[in-house]
Coordinates of N, CA and C in Angstrom, one line a residue:
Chain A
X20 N 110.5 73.1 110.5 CA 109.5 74.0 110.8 C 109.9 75.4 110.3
X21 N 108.7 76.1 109.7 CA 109.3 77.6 109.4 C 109.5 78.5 111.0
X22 N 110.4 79.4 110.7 CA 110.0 80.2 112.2 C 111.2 81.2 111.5
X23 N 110.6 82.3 112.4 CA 111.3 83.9 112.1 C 111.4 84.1 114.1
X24 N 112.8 84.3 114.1 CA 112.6 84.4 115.4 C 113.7 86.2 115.5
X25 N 113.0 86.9 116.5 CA 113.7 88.3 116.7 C 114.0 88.3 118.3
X26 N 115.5 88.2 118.3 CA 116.0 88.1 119.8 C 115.5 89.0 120.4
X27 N 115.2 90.2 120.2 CA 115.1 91.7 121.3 C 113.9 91.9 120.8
X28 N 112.9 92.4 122.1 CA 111.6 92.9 122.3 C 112.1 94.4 121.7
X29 N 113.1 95.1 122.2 CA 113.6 96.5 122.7 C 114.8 96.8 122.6
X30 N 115.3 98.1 121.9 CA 116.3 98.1 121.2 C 116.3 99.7 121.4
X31 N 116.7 100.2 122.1 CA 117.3 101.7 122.7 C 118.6 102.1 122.1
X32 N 118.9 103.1 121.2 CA 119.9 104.1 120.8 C 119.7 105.1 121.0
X33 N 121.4 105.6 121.0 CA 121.1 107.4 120.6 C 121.1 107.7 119.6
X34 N 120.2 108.9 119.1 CA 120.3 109.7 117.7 C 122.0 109.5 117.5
X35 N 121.8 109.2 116.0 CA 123.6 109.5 115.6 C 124.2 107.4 115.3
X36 N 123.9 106.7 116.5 CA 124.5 105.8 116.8 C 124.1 104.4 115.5
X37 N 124.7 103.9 115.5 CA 124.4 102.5 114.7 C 123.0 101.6 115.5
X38 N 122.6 100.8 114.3 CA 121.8 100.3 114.4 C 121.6 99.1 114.1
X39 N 121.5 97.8 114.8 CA 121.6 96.2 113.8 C 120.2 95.7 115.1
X40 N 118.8 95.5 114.1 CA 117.7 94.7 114.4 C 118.4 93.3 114.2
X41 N 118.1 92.5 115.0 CA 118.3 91.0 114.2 C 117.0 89.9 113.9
X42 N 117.3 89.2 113.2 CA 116.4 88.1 112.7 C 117.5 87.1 112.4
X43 N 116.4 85.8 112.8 CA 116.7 84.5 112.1 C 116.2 83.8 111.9
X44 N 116.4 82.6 111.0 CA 115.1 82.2 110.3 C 115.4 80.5 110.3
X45 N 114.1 80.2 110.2 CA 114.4 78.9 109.7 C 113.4 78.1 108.7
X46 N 113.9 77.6 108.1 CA 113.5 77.5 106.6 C 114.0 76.5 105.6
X47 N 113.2 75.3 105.4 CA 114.0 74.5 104.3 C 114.5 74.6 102.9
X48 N 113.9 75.2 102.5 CA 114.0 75.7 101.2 C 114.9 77.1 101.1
X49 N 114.4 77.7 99.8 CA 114.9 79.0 99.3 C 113.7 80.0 99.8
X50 N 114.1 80.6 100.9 CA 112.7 81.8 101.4 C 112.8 82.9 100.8
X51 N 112.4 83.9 101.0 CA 112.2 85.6 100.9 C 111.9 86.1 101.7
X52 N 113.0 86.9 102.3 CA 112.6 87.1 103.6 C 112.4 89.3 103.6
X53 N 111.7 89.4 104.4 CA 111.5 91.0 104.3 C 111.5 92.0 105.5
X54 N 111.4 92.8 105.8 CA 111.2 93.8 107.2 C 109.9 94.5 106.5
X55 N 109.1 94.8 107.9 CA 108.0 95.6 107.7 C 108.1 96.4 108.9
X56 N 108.0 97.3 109.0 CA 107.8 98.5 109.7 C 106.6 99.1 109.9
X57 N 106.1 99.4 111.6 CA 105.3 100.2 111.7 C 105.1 101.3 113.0
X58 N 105.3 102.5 112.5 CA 105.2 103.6 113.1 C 103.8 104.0 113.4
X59 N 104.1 104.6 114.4 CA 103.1 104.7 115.7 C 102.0 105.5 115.2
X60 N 100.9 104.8 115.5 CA 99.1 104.6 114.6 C 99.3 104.5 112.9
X61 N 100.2 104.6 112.8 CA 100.3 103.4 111.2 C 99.8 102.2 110.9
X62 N 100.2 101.8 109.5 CA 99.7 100.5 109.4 C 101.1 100.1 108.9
X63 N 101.0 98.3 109.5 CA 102.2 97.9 108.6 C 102.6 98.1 107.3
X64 N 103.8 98.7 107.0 CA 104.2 98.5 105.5 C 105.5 98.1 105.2
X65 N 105.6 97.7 104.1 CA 107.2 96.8 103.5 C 108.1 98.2 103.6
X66 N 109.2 97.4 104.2 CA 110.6 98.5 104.3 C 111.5 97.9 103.5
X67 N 111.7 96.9 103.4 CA 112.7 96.0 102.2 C 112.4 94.7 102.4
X68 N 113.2 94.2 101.1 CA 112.8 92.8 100.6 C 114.1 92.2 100.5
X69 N 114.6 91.3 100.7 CA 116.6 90.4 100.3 C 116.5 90.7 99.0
X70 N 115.4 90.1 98.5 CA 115.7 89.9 96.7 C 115.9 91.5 95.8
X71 N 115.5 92.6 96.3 CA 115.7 93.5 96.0 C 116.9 94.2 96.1
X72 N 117.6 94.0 97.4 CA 118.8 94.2 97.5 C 119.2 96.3 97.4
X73 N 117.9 96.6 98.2 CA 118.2 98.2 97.8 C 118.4 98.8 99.4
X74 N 118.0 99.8 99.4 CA 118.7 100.5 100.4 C 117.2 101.6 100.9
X75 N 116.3 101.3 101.6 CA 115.3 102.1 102.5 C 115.7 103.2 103.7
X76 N 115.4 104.0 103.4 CA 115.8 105.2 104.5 C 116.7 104.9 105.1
X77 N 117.9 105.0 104.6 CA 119.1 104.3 105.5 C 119.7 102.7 105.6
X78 N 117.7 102.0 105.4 CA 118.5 100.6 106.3 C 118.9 99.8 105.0
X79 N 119.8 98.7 105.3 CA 120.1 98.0 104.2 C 119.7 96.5 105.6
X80 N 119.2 95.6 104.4 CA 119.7 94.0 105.2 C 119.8 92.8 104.2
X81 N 121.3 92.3 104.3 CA 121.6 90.9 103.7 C 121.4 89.6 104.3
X82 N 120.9 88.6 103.4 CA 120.5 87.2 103.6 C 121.9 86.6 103.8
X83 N 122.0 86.6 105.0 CA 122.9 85.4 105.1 C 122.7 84.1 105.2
X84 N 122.7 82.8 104.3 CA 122.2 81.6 104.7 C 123.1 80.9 105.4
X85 N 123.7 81.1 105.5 CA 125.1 80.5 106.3 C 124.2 80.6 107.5
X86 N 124.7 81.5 108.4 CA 124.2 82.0 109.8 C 122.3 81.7 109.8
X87 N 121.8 81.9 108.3 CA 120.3 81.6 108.1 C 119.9 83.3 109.0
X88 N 120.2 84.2 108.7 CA 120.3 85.6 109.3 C 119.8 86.4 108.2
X89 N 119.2 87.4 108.7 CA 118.7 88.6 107.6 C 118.4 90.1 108.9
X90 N 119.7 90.2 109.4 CA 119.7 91.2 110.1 C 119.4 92.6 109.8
X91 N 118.8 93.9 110.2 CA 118.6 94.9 109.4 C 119.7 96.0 110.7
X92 N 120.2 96.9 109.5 CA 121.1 97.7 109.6 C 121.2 99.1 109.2
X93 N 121.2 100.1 110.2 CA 121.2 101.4 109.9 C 122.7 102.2 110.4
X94 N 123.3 102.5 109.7 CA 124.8 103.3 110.3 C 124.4 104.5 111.6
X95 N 123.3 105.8 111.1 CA 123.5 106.3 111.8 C 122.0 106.8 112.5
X96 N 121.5 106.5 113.1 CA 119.8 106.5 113.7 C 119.7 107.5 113.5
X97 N 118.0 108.1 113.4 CA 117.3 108.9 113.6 C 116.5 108.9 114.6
X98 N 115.8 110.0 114.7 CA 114.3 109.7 115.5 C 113.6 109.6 115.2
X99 N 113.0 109.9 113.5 CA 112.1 109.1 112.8 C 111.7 107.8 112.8
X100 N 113.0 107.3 113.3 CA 113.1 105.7 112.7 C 112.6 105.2 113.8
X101 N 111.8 105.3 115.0 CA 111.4 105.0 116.3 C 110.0 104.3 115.8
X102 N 109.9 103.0 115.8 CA 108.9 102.4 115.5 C 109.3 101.0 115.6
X103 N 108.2 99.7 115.1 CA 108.0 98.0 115.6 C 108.7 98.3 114.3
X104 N 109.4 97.3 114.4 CA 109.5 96.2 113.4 C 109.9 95.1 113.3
X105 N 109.2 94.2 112.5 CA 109.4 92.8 112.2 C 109.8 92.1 110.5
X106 N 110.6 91.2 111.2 CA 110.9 90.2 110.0 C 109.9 89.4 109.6
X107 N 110.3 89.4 108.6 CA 109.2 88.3 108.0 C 109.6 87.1 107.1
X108 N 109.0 85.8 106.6 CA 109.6 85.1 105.9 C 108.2 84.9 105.2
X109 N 108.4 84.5 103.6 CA 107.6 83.7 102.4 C 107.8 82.7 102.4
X110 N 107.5 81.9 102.0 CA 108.0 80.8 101.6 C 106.8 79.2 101.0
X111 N 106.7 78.7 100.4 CA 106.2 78.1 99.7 C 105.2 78.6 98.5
X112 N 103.8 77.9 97.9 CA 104.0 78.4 97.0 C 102.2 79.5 97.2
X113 N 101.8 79.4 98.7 CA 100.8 80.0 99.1 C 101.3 82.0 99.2
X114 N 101.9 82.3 99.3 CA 102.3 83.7 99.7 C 102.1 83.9 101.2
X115 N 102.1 83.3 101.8 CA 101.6 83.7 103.2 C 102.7 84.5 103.9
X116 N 103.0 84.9 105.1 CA 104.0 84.9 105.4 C 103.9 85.1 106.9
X117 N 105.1 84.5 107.5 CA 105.4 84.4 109.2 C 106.5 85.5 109.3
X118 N 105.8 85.7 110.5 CA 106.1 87.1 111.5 C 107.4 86.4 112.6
X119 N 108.3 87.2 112.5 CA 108.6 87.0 113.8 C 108.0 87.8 115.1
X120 N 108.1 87.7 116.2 CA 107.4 89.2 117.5 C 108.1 90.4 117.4
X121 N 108.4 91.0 116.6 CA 109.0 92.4 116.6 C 109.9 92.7 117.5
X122 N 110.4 93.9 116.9 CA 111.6 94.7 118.0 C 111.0 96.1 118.3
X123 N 110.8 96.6 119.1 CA 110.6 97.6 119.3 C 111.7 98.8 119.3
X124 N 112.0 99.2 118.2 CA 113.4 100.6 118.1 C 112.9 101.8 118.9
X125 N 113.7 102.1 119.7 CA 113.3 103.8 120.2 C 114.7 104.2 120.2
X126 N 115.0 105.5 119.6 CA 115.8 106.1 119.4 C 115.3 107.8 119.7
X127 N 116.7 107.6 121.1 CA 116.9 108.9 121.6 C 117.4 109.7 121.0
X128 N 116.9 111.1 121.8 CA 118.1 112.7 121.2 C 119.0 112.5 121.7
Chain B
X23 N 93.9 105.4 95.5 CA 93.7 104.5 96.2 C 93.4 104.8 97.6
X24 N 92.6 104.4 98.6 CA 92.5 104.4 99.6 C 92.9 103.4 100.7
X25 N 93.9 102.4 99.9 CA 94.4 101.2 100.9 C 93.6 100.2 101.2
X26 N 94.1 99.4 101.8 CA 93.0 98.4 102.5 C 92.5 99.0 103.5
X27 N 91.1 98.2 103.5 CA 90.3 99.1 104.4 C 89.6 98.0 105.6
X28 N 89.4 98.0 106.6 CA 89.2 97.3 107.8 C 88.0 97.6 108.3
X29 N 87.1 97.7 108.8 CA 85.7 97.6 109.8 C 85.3 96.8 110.3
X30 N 85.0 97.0 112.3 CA 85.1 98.3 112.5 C 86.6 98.2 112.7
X31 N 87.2 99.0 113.6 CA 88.2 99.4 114.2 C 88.4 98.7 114.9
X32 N 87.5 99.1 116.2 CA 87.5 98.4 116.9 C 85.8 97.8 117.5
X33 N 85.8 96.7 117.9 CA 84.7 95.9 118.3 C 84.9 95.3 119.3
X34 N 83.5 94.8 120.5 CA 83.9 94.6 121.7 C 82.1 94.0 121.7
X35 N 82.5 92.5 121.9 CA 81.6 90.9 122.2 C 81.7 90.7 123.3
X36 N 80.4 90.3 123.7 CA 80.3 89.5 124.9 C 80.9 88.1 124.2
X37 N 81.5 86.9 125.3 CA 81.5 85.5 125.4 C 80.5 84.9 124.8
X38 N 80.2 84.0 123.8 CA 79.3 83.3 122.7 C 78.8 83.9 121.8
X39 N 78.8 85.5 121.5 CA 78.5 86.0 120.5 C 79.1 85.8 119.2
X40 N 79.0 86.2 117.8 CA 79.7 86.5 116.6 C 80.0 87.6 116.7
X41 N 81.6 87.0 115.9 CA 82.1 88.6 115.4 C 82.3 88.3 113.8
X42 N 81.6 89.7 113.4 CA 82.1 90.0 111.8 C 83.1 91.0 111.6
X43 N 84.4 90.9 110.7 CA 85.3 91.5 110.7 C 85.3 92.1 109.3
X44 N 85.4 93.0 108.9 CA 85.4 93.1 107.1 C 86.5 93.7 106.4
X45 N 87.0 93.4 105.5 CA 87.9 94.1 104.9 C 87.4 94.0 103.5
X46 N 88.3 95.3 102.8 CA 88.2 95.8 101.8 C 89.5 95.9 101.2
X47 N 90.1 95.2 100.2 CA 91.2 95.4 99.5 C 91.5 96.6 98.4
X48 N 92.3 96.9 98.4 CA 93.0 97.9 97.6 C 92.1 97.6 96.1
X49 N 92.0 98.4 95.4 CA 91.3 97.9 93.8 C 92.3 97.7 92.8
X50 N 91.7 96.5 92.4 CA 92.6 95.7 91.4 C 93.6 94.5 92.1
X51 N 93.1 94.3 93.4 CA 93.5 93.5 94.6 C 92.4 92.0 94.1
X52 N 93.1 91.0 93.9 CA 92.2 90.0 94.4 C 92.1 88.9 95.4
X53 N 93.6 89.3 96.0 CA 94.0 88.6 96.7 C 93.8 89.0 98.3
X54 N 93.5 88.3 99.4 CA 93.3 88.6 100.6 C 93.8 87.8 101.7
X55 N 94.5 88.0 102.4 CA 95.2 87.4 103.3 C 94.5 87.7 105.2
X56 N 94.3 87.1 106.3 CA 94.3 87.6 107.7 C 95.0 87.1 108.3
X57 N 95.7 88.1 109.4 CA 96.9 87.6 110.3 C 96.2 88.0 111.3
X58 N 96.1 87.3 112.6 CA 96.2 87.5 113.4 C 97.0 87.7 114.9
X59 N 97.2 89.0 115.5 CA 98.1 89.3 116.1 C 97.3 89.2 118.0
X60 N 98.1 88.3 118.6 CA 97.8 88.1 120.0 C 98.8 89.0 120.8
X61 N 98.5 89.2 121.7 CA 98.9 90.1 122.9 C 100.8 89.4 123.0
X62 N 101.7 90.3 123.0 CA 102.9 90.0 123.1 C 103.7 89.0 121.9
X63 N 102.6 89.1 120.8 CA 103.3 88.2 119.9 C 103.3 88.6 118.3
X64 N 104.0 88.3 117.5 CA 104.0 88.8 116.2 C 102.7 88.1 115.2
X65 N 102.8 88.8 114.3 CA 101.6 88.2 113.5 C 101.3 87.0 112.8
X66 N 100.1 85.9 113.1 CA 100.0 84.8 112.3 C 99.4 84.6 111.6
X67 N 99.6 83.7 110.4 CA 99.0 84.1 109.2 C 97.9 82.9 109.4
X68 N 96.6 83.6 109.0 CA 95.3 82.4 109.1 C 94.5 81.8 107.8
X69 N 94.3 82.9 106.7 CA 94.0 82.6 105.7 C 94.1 82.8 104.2
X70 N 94.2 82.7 103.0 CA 94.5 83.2 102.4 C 93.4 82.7 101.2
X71 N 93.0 84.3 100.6 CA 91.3 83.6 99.4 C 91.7 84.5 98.5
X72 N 91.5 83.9 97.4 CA 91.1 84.8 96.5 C 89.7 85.0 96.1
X73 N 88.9 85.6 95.0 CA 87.5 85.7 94.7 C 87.1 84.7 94.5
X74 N 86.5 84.0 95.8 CA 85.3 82.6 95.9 C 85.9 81.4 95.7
X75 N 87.5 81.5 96.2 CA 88.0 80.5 97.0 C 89.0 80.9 98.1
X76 N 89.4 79.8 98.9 CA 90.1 79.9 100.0 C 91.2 79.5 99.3
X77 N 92.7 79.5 99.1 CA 93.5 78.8 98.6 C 94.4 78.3 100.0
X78 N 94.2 78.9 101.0 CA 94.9 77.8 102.4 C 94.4 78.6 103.2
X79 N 93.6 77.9 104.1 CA 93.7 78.1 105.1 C 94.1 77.5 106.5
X80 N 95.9 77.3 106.2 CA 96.3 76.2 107.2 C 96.2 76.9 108.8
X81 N 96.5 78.1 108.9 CA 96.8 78.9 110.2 C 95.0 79.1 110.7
X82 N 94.3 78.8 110.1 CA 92.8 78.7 110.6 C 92.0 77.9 111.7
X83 N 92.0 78.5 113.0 CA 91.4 77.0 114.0 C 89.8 76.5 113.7
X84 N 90.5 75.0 113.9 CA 89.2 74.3 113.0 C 87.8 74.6 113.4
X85 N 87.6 75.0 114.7 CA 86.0 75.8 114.8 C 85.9 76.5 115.3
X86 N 85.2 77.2 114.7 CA 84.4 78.5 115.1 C 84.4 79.5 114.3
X87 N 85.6 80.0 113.3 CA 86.1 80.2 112.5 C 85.9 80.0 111.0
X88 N 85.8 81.5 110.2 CA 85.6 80.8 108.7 C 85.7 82.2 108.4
X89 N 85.9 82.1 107.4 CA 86.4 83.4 106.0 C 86.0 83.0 104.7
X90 N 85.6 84.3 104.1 CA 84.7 84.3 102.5 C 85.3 85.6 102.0
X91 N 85.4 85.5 100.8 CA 85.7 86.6 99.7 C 84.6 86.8 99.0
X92 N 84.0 86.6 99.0 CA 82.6 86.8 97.4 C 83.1 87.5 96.4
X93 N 82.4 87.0 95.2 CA 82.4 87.7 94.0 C 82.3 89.6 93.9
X94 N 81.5 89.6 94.9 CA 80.9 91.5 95.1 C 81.1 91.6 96.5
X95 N 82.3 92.4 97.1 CA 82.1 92.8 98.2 C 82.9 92.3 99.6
X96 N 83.8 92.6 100.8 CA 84.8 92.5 101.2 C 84.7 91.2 101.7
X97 N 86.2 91.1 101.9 CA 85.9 89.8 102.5 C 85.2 89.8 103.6
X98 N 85.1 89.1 104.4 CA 84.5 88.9 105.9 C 85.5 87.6 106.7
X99 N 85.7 87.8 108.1 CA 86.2 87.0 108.9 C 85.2 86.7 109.9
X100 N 84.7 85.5 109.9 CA 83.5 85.4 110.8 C 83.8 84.7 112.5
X101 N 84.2 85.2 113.2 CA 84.2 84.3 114.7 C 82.8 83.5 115.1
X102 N 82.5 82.6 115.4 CA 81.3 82.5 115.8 C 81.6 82.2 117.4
X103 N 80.3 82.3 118.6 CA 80.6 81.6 119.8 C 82.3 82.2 120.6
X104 N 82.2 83.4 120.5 CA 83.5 84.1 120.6 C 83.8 83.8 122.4
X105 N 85.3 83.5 122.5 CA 85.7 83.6 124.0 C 86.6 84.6 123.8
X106 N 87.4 84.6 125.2 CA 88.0 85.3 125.8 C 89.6 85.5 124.7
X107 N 89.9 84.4 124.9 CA 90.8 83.8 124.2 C 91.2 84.5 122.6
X108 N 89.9 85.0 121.9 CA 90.2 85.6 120.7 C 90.1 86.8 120.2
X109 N 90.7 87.4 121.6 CA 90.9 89.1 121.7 C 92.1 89.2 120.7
X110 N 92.3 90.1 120.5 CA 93.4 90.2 119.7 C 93.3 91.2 118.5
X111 N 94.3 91.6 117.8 CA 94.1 92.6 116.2 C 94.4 91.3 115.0
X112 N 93.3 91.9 114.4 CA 93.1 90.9 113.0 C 93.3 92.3 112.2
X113 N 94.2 91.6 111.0 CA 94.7 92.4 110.0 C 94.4 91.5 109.2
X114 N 94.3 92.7 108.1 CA 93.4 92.2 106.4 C 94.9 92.6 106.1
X115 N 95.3 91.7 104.8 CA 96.2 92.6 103.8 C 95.8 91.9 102.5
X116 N 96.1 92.6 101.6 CA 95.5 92.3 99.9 C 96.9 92.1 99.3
X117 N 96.6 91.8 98.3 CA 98.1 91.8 96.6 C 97.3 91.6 95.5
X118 N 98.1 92.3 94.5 CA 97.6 92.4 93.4 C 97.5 90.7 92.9
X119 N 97.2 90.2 91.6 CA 97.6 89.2 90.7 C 99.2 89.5 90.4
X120 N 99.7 88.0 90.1 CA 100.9 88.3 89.4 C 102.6 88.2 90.6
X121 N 103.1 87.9 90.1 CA 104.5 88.2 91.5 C 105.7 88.9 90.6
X122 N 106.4 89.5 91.4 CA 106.4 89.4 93.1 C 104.8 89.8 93.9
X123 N 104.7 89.3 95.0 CA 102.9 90.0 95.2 C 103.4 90.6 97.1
X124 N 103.4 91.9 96.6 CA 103.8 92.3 98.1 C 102.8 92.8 98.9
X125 N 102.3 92.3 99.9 CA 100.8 92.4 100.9 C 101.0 93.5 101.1
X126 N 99.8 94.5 101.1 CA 99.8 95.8 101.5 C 98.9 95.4 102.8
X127 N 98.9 96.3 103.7 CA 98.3 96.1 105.2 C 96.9 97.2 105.1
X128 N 96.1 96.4 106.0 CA 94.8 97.4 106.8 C 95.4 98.0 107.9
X129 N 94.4 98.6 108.3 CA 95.0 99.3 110.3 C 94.7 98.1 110.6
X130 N 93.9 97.0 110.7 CA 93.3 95.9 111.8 C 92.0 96.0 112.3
X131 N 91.6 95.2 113.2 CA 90.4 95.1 113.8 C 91.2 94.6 115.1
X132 N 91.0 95.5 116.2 CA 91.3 95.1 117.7 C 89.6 94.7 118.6
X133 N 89.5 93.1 118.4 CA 88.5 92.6 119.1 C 88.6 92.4 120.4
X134 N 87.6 92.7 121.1 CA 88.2 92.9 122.7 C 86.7 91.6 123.4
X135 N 86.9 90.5 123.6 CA 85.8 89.7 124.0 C 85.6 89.7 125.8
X136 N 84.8 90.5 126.1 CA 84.2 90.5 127.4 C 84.0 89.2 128.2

């Protein structure tokens, strides 16, 4: 079965401190997996993609298939960065894509 | 561009009524996707059309429910006989032709069934 699962509802730092969202996935094939972000009365939008492999406001995240992980990581938080976000997976040949339930980041002063 | 576009906002049915939900894709969009998001949960994906077809609609429950793209004019997500049960935010997102095809998002439709 596909599934994007995000251990933490809620995920509290302080300004300054590191940051690792997690995801994991599950998936038979070769997926694509992505983070989308949404700050507060926004609309979802793409923050990064594995296949792209670049670096968004800080965060970077690698596909690990071993672990089946695509963790997202920020060295040093902001308060900008206080917003949902969820993983997502693609996969087959419809485009669709599964959500995991989000994390909720709030980051303190 | 003005993004994908949603109406209304928000909407609020009595129990057995219809709900129409509408989106509007980005231009030069022909692709249309709905997720719908329930209370405490992340978003599921329900259908996916292009212009005047459905190409899956596996995440779709089998009644009451139905979605159209037409040739002129937004999609629509139709509830019919609405309960309690199908409160929730429905999000439109669009993609161009071609891939990679990265869904751009509406704000949603937060349906509130009385």
């Amino acid at each position: 079965a596909q599934r994007v699962t995000q251990p933490e509802k809620l995920l509290s730092v302080f300004k300054g401190a590191p940051v690792e969202l997690k995801c994991n996935y599950s998936y038979s094939g070769s997926p694509e997996l992505f983070w989308y972000v949404q700050y507060s009365r926004q609309r979802l939008q793409l923050l990064l993609r594995h296949i792209s492999r670049e670096s968004i406001k800080g965060f970077t995240a690698d596909l690990n298939k071993g672990e089946t992980s695509f963790h997202l990581k920020k060295p040093f938080a902001q308060e900008e960065d206080s917003a949902m976000y969820y993983c997502a997976l693609r996969g087959g040949a419809t485009n669709k894509l599964i959500f995991g339930t989000g994390t909720l980041l709030a980051v303190q002063p | 561009n003005a993004g994908v576009m949603q109406n209304p906002r928000h909407l609020v049915r009595r129990r057995g009524q219809e709900a129409r939900l509408r989106c509007s894709p980005m231009k030069g969009h022909s692709h249309v996707y709905w997720y719908r998001q329930l209370p405490e949960e992340g978003l599921k994906f329900m259908v996916y059309l292009q212009k005047e077809n459905i190409i899956d609609e596996s995440g779709m429950p089998k009644e009451r429910f139905s979605a159209e793209f037409p040739k002129e004019g937004p999609s629509i997500l139709r509830i019919q006989q609405v309960v309690r049960g199908d409160s929730a935010a429905y999000f439109c997102a669009s993609s161009p032709p071609g891939s990679p095809r990265e869904q751009f998002f509406g704000p949603g439709t937060r349906l509130t069934v009385l």
